[in-house]
PDB file of C-alpha atoms in Angstrom:
ATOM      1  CA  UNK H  23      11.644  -8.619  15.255  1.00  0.00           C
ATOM      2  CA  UNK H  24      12.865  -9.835  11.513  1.00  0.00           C
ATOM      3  CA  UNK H  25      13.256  -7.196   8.878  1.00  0.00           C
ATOM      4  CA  UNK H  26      11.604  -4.450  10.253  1.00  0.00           C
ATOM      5  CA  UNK H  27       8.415  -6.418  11.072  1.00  0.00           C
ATOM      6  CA  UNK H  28       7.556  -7.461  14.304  1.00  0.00           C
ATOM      7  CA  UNK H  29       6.110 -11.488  14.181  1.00  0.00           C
ATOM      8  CA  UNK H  30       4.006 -12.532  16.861  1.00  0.00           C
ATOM      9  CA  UNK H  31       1.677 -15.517  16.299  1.00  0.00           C
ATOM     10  CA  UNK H  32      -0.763 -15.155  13.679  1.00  0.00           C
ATOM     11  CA  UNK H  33       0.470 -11.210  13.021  1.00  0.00           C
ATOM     12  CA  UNK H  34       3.063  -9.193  11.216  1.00  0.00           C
ATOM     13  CA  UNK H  35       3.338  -5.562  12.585  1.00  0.00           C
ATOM     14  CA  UNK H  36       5.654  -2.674  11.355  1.00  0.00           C
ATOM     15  CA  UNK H  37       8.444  -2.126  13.247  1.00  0.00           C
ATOM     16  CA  UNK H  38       7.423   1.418  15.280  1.00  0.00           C
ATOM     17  CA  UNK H  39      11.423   2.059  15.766  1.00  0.00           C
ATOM     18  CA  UNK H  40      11.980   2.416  12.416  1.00  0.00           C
ATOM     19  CA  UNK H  41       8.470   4.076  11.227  1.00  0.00           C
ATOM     20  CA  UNK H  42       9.262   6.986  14.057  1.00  0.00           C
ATOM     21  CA  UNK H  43      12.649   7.333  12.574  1.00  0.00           C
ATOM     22  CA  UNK H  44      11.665   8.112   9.122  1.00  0.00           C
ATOM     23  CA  UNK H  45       8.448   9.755  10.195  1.00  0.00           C
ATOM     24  CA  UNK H  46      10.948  12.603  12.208  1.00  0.00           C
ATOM     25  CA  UNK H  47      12.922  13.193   8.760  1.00  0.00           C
ATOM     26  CA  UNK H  48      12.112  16.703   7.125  1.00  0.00           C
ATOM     27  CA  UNK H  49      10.373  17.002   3.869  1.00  0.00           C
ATOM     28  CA  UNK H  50      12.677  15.488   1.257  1.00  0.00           C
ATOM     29  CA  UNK H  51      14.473  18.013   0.082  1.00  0.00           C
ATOM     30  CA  UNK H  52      15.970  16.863  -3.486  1.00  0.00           C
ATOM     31  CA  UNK H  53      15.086  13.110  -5.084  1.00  0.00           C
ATOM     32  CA  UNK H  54      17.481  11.136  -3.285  1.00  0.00           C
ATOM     33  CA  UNK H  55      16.028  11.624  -0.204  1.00  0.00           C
ATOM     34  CA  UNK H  56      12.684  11.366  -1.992  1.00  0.00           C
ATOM     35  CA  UNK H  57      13.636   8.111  -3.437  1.00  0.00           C
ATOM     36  CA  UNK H  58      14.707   7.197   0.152  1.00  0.00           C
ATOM     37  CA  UNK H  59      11.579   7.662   1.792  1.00  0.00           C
ATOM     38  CA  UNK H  60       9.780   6.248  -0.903  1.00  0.00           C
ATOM     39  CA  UNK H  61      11.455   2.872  -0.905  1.00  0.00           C
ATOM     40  CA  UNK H  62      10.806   3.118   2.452  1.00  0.00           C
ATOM     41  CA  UNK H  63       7.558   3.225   2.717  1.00  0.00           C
ATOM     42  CA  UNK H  64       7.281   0.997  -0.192  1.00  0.00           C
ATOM     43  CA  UNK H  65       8.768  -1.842   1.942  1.00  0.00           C
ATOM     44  CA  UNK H  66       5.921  -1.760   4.134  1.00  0.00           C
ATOM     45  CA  UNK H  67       3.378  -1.627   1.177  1.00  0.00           C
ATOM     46  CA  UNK H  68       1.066  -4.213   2.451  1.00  0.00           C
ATOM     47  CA  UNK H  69       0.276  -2.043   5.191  1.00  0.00           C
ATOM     48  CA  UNK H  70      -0.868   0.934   3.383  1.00  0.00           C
ATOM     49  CA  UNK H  71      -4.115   0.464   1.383  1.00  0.00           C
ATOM     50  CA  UNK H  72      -4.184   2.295  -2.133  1.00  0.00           C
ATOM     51  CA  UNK H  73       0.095   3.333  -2.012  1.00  0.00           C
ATOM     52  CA  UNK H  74       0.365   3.342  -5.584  1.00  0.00           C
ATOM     53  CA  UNK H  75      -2.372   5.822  -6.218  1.00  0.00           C
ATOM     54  CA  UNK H  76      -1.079   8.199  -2.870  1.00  0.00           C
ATOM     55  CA  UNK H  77       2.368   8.084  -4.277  1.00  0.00           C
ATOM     56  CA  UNK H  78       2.004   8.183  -8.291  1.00  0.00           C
ATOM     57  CA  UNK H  79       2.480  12.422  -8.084  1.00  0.00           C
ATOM     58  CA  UNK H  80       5.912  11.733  -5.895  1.00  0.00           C
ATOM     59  CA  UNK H  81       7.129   9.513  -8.198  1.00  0.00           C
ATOM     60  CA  UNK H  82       6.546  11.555 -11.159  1.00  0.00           C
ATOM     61  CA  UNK H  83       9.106  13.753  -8.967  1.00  0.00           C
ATOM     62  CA  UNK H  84      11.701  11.903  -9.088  1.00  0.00           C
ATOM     63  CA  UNK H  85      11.883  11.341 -13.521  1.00  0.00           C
ATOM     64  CA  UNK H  86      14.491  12.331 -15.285  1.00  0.00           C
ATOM     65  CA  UNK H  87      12.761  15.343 -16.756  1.00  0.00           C
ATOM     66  CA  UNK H  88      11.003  16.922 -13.897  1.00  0.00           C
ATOM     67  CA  UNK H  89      12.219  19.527 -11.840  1.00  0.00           C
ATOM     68  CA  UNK H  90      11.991  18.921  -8.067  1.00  0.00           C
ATOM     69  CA  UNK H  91       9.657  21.141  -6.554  1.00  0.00           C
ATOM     70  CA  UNK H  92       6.953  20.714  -3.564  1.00  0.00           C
ATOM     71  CA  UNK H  93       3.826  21.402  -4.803  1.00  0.00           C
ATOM     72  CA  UNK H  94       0.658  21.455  -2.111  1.00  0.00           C
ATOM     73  CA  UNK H  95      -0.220  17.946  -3.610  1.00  0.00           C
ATOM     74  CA  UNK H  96       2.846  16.492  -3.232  1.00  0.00           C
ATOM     75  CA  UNK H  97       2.871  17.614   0.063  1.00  0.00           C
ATOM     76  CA  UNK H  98      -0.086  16.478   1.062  1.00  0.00           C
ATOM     77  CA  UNK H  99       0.251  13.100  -0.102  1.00  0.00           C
ATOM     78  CA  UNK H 100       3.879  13.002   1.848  1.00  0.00           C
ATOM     79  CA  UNK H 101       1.640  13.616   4.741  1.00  0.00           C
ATOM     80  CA  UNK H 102      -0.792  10.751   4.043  1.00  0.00           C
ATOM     81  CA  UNK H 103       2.117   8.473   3.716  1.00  0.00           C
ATOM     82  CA  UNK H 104       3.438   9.747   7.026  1.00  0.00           C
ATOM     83  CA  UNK H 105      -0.141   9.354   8.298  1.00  0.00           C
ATOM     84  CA  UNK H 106      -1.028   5.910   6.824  1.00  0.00           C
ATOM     85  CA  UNK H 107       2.526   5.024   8.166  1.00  0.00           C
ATOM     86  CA  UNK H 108       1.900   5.476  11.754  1.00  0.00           C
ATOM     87  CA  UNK H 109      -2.080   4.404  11.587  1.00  0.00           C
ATOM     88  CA  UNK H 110      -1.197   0.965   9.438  1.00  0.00           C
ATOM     89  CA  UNK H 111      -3.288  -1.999  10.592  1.00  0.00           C
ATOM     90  CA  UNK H 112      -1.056  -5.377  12.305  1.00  0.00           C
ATOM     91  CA  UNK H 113      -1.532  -7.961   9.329  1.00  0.00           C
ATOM     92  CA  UNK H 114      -3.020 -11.146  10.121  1.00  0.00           C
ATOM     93  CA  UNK H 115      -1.867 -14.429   8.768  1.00  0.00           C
ATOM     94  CA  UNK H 116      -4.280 -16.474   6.737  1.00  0.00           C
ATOM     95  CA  UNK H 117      -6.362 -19.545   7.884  1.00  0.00           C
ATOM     96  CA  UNK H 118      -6.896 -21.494   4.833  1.00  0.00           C
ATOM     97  CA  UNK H 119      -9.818 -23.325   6.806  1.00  0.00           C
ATOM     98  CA  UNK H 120     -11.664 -20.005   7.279  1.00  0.00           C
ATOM     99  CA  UNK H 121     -12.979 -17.884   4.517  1.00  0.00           C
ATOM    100  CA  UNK H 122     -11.259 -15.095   3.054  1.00  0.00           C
ATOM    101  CA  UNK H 123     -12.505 -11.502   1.822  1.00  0.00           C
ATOM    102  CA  UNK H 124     -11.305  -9.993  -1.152  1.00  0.00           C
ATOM    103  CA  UNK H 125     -12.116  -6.564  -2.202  1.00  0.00           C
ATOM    104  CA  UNK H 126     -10.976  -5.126  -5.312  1.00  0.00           C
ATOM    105  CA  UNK H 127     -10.849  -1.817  -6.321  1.00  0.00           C
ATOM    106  CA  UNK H 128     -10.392  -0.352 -10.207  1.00  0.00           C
ATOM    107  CA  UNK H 129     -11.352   3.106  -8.972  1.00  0.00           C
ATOM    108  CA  UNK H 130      -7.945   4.055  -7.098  1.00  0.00           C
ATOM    109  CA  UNK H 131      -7.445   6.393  -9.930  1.00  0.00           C
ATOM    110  CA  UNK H 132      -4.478   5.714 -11.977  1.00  0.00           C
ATOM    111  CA  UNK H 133      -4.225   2.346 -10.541  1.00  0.00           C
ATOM    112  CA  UNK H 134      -5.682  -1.229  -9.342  1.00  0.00           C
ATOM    113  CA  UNK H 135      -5.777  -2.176  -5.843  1.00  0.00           C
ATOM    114  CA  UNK H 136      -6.829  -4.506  -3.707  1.00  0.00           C
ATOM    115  CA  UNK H 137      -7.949  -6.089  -0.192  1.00  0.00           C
ATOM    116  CA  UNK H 138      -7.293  -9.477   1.441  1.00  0.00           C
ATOM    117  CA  UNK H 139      -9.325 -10.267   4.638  1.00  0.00           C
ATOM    118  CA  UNK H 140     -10.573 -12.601   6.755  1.00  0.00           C
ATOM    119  CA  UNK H 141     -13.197 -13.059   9.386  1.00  0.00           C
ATOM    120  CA  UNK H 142     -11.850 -13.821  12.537  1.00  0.00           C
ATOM    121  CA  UNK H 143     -13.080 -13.712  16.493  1.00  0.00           C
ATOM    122  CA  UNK H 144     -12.045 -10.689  19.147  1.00  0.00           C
ATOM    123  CA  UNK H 145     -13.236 -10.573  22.013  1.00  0.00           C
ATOM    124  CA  UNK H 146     -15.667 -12.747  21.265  1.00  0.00           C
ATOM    125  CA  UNK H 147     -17.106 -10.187  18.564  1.00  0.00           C
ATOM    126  CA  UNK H 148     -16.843 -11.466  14.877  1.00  0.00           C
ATOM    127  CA  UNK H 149     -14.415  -8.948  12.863  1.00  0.00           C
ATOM    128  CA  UNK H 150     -12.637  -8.782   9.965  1.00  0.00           C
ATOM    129  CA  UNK H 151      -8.327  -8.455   9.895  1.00  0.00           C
ATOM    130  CA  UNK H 152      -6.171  -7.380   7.151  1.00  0.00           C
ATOM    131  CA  UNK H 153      -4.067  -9.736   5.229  1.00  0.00           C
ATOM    132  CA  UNK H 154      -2.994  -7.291   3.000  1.00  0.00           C
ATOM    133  CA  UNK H 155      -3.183  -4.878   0.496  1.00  0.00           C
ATOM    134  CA  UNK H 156      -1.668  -4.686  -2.492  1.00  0.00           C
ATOM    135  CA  UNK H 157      -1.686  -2.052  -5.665  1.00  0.00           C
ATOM    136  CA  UNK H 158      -0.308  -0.713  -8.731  1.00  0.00           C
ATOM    137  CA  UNK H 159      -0.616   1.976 -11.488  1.00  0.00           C
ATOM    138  CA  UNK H 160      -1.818   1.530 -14.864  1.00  0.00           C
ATOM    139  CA  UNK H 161       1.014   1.390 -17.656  1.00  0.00           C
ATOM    140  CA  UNK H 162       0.535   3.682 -20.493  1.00  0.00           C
ATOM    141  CA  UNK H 163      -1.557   1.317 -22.731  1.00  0.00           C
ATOM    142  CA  UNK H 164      -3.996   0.582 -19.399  1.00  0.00           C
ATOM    143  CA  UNK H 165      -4.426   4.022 -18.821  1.00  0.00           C
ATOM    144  CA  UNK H 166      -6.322   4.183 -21.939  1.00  0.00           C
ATOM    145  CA  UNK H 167      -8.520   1.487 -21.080  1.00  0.00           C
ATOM    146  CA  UNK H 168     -12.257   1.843 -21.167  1.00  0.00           C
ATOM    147  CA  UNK H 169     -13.692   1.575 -17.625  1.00  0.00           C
ATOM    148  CA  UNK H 170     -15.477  -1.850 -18.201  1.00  0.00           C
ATOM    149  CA  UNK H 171     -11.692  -2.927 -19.568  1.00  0.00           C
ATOM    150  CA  UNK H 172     -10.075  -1.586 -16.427  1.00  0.00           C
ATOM    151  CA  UNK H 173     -12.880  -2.989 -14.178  1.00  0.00           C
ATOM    152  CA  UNK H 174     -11.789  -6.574 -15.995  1.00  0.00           C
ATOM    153  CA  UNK H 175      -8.154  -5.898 -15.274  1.00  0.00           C
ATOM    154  CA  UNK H 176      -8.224  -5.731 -11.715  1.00  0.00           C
ATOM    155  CA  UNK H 177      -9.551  -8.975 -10.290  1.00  0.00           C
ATOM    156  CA  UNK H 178      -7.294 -10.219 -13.130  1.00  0.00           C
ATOM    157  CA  UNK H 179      -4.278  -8.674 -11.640  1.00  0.00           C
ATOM    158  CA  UNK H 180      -5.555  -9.141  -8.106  1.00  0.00           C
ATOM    159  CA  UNK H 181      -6.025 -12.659  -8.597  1.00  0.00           C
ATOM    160  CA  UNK H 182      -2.178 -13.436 -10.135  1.00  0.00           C
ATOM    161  CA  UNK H 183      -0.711 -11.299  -7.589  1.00  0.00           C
ATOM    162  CA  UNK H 184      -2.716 -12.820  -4.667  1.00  0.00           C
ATOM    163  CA  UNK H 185      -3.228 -16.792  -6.055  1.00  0.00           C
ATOM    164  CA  UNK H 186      -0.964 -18.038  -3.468  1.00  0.00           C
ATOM    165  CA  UNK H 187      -3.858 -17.489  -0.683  1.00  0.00           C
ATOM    166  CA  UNK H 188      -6.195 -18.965  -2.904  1.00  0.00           C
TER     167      UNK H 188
END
């Protein structure tokens, strides 16, 4: 164990002590304990494909000028977090002699994401791990973007954010 991952050769799990901890803790009830579970779950971001787009409507929550209340969509995307949470993949260290996958996606609606992969051998069976994932929303300025503009961001972003694999 180190920092709430658990290392073990070529993988980097979340630690299940501390995901079962947080995942027993009500509904937040005000946005300090919002804030809480959100830097939470933010700490394990490279688990959880697409976190910026699940949690944009919780964040929006916790401004200044909004009033803290539930609604069913915050609620359900609480739940996916709780659910992404305790279904995350084990992240798989990179081979630079192997080939790696990269998916993007400009779709994740009000946001970028993206996918690192790579091809390895289970059992035999050719499959492909998780590296990680990684995702953002659109400032105020991107969020006017044309589609073909925000289609050009992402690899863009993608590719700064991830150039250390490459």
């Amino acid at each position: 164990m180190a920092l709430g991952h658990k290392v073990s050769g070529l993988s980097l799990a979340m630690d299940q002590n501390k995901v079962a901890a947080v995942l027993q803790k009500p509904l937040p009830r005000n946005i300090k304990e919002m804030q809480s579970f959100l830097g939470f779950s933010s700490y394990y971001r490279n688990h959880i494909k697409d976190l910026a787009h699940i949690t944009s409507g919780l964040y929006k929550l916790c401004s200044k000028d909004i009033v803290f209340e539930i609604n069913n969509e915050r609620r359900d995307a609480y739940e996916r977090i709780k659910h992404e949470l305790t279904n995350a993949p084990v992240l798989i260290l990179p081979e630079f002699e192997l080939p790696l996958k990269f998916y993007i996606d400009a779709a994740c609606s009000p946001g970028l994401g993206a996918a690192l992969h790579k091809r390895q051998i289970v059992d035999g069976e050719p499959r492909e791990g998780v590296i990680c994932y990684i995702s953002r929303q659109l400032n105020d300025s991107e969020a006017r973007y044309e589609e073909a503009q925000t289609e050009c961001l992402c690899p863009v972003w993608d590719l700064e954010k991830l150039h250390h694999y490459i």
